[in-house]
Amino acid sequence: LAELLKRTALAAWPRGAVAGLSGASWRDFLRASAGRAADAVPPLAALIEAEYLDRSALGHWPAQQASDTATACRRWIAEHQAPSG
């Protein structure tokens, strides 16, 4: 999911504005660009923190957390506000 978010952002923003973002700066970017999906950003915090963990760690998340995170990811992708022009 983290990779999907990053790819979505890279498709909408200049590479230099997005590619190097991680941790708090990535979370802040997601929040600032969320548009109507601003409430979807807090559930993504665990995904942002998991960015530095082995992918197998995500398999140990409770089902509800995984579902909430996937839903938040879908909302951000669907409702983010890409720059115009």
XYZ file of N, CA and C in Angstrom:
255
model
N 0.816 -1.204 0.000
C 0.000 0.000 0.000
C 0.854 1.260 0.000
N 1.954 1.236 0.752
C 2.832 2.409 0.788
C 3.382 2.694 -0.595
N 3.761 1.646 -1.308
C 4.278 1.821 -2.661
C 3.201 2.357 -3.591
N 1.979 1.908 -3.427
C 0.872 2.381 -4.246
C 0.618 3.868 -4.015
N 0.650 4.295 -2.757
C 0.494 5.720 -2.462
C 1.597 6.547 -3.122
N 2.831 6.080 -2.991
C 3.958 6.814 -3.556
C 3.849 6.888 -5.078
N 3.483 5.786 -5.707
C 3.341 5.784 -7.174
C 2.230 6.729 -7.622
N 1.147 6.752 -6.875
C 0.052 7.665 -7.196
C 0.525 9.110 -7.111
N 1.232 9.433 -6.053
C 1.747 10.798 -5.893
C 2.750 11.132 -6.990
N 3.606 10.199 -7.345
C 4.594 10.445 -8.402
C 3.941 10.669 -9.757
N 2.772 10.086 -9.961
C 2.055 10.289 -11.221
C 1.412 11.676 -11.296
N 1.171 12.293 -10.139
C 0.456 13.573 -10.112
C 1.339 14.781 -9.815
N 2.453 14.568 -9.145
C 3.347 15.663 -8.759
C 4.709 15.471 -9.407
N 5.481 16.536 -9.519
C 6.847 16.381 -10.041
C 7.653 15.437 -9.149
N 8.469 14.617 -9.777
C 9.270 13.626 -9.059
C 10.080 14.266 -7.935
N 10.673 15.414 -8.187
C 11.492 16.082 -7.185
C 10.720 16.517 -5.954
N 9.411 16.697 -6.104
C 8.583 17.124 -4.972
C 8.128 15.962 -4.113
N 8.207 14.741 -4.620
C 7.617 13.593 -3.929
C 8.617 12.480 -3.628
N 9.502 12.185 -4.544
C 10.330 10.978 -4.457
C 11.122 10.866 -3.155
N 11.645 11.957 -2.651
C 12.481 11.895 -1.459
C 11.735 11.983 -0.144
N 10.420 12.084 -0.180
C 9.651 12.225 1.057
C 9.550 10.903 1.802
N 9.689 10.967 3.112
C 9.511 9.797 3.970
C 9.171 10.270 5.369
N 8.727 9.332 6.191
C 8.420 9.650 7.585
C 7.458 10.818 7.732
N 7.803 11.748 8.602
C 6.917 12.875 8.912
C 6.671 13.767 7.699
N 7.678 13.960 6.851
C 7.474 14.815 5.679
C 6.509 14.155 4.686
N 6.543 12.836 4.575
C 5.608 12.116 3.713
C 4.195 12.206 4.285
N 4.064 12.023 5.597
C 2.750 12.153 6.252
C 2.199 13.557 6.044
N 3.038 14.576 6.209
C 2.592 15.954 6.025
C 2.151 16.211 4.582
N 2.873 15.637 3.634
C 2.486 15.764 2.229
C 1.123 15.113 1.996
N 0.947 13.892 2.508
C -0.332 13.200 2.340
C -1.471 14.022 2.939
N -1.247 14.596 4.103
C -2.270 15.413 4.755
C -2.569 16.660 3.921
N -1.544 17.345 3.454
C -1.721 18.591 2.709
C -2.395 18.369 1.355
N -2.219 17.198 0.794
C -2.760 16.935 -0.541
C -3.986 16.026 -0.519
N -4.511 15.732 0.642
C -5.598 14.756 0.773
C -6.935 15.237 0.248
N -7.119 16.528 0.104
C -8.420 17.023 -0.350
C -9.516 16.593 0.596
N -10.579 16.012 0.050
C -11.711 15.564 0.878
C -11.379 14.352 1.726
N -10.223 13.759 1.524
C -9.843 12.551 2.259
C -8.928 12.857 3.435
N -8.961 14.072 3.954
C -8.066 14.451 5.054
C -8.204 13.522 6.255
N -9.414 13.038 6.513
C -9.603 12.135 7.645
C -9.031 10.745 7.380
N -8.595 10.475 6.163
C -7.984 9.188 5.841
C -6.501 9.149 6.213
N -5.897 10.297 6.443
C -4.459 10.331 6.697
C -4.068 9.715 8.043
N -4.757 9.984 9.150
C -4.330 9.366 10.414
C -4.202 7.841 10.363
N -5.137 7.102 9.742
C -4.940 5.654 9.677
C -3.717 5.241 8.854
N -3.229 6.139 8.011
C -2.050 5.827 7.207
C -0.756 5.951 8.003
N -0.832 6.512 9.205
C 0.374 6.702 10.024
C 1.087 5.386 10.286
N 0.342 4.336 10.577
C 0.967 3.037 10.835
C 1.648 2.510 9.579
N 1.055 2.781 8.432
C 1.656 2.364 7.168
C 2.956 3.112 6.922
N 2.965 4.397 7.243
C 4.173 5.206 7.082
C 5.270 4.700 8.010
N 4.911 4.372 9.243
C 5.892 3.824 10.186
C 6.379 2.449 9.731
N 5.502 1.664 9.120
C 5.857 0.319 8.661
C 6.780 0.360 7.447
N 6.910 1.524 6.848
C 7.768 1.698 5.679
C 9.194 1.209 5.964
N 9.605 1.271 7.203
C 10.964 0.897 7.578
C 11.058 -0.525 8.120
N 9.940 -1.237 8.136
C 9.912 -2.611 8.637
C 9.956 -3.596 7.484
N 10.303 -4.808 7.787
C 10.237 -5.886 6.816
C 8.765 -6.054 6.407
N 8.516 -6.297 5.145
C 7.137 -6.449 4.666
C 6.372 -7.534 5.409
N 7.057 -8.541 5.906
C 6.366 -9.621 6.618
C 5.724 -9.119 7.906
N 6.209 -7.993 8.456
C 5.625 -7.431 9.677
C 4.174 -7.025 9.450
N 3.844 -6.622 8.233
C 2.471 -6.216 7.939
C 1.504 -7.389 8.043
N 1.997 -8.585 7.844
C 1.166 -9.774 7.963
C 0.713 -10.044 9.381
N 1.319 -9.370 10.346
C 0.960 -9.554 11.755
C -0.012 -8.490 12.251
N -0.406 -7.572 11.372
C -1.376 -6.563 11.782
C -2.725 -7.224 12.038
N -3.474 -6.709 13.013
C -4.846 -7.202 13.200
C -5.663 -6.933 11.927
N -6.618 -7.800 11.644
C -7.421 -7.680 10.424
C -8.084 -6.306 10.309
N -8.588 -5.776 11.425
C -9.273 -4.484 11.377
C -8.307 -3.360 11.010
N -7.097 -3.399 11.543
C -6.098 -2.376 11.215
C -5.738 -2.454 9.734
N -5.551 -3.653 9.227
C -5.233 -3.822 7.810
C -6.374 -3.298 6.936
N -7.610 -3.608 7.320
C -8.773 -3.149 6.565
C -8.901 -1.629 6.614
N -8.739 -1.044 7.793
C -8.829 0.417 7.941
C -7.747 1.126 7.132
N -6.552 0.565 7.131
C -5.444 1.157 6.389
C -5.694 1.065 4.893
N -6.181 -0.072 4.420
C -6.490 -0.230 3.000
C -7.587 0.731 2.576
N -8.602 0.901 3.404
C -9.686 1.836 3.108
C -9.158 3.265 3.046
N -8.300 3.640 3.989
C -7.719 4.979 4.000
C -6.867 5.205 2.754
N -6.130 4.210 2.357
C -5.304 4.303 1.161
C -6.183 4.526 -0.073
N -7.236 3.739 -0.200
C -8.161 3.902 -1.334
C -8.770 5.298 -1.352
N -9.149 5.801 -0.187
C -9.753 7.137 -0.121
C -8.764 8.204 -0.547
N -7.523 8.126 -0.060
C -6.543 9.142 -0.430
C -6.318 9.107 -1.942
N -6.188 7.922 -2.510
C -5.962 7.802 -3.953
C -7.141 8.389 -4.728
N -8.345 8.122 -4.286
C -9.533 8.585 -4.993
C -9.792 10.079 -4.831
N -9.414 10.650 -3.699
C -9.834 12.018 -3.392
C -8.713 13.032 -3.231
N -7.455 12.620 -3.447
C -6.355 13.584 -3.282
C -6.508 14.746 -4.258
N -5.877 15.828 -3.939
C -5.925 17.036 -4.770
C -4.568 17.241 -5.436
N -4.466 16.775 -6.664
C -3.232 16.948 -7.419
C -3.128 18.391 -7.914
N -1.914 18.858 -8.121
C -1.767 20.234 -8.613
C -2.368 20.362 -10.007
N -2.964 21.475 -10.276
C -3.526 21.696 -11.616
C -2.462 22.360 -12.492
N -2.593 22.080 -13.741
C -1.707 22.752 -14.680
C -0.739 21.860 -15.236
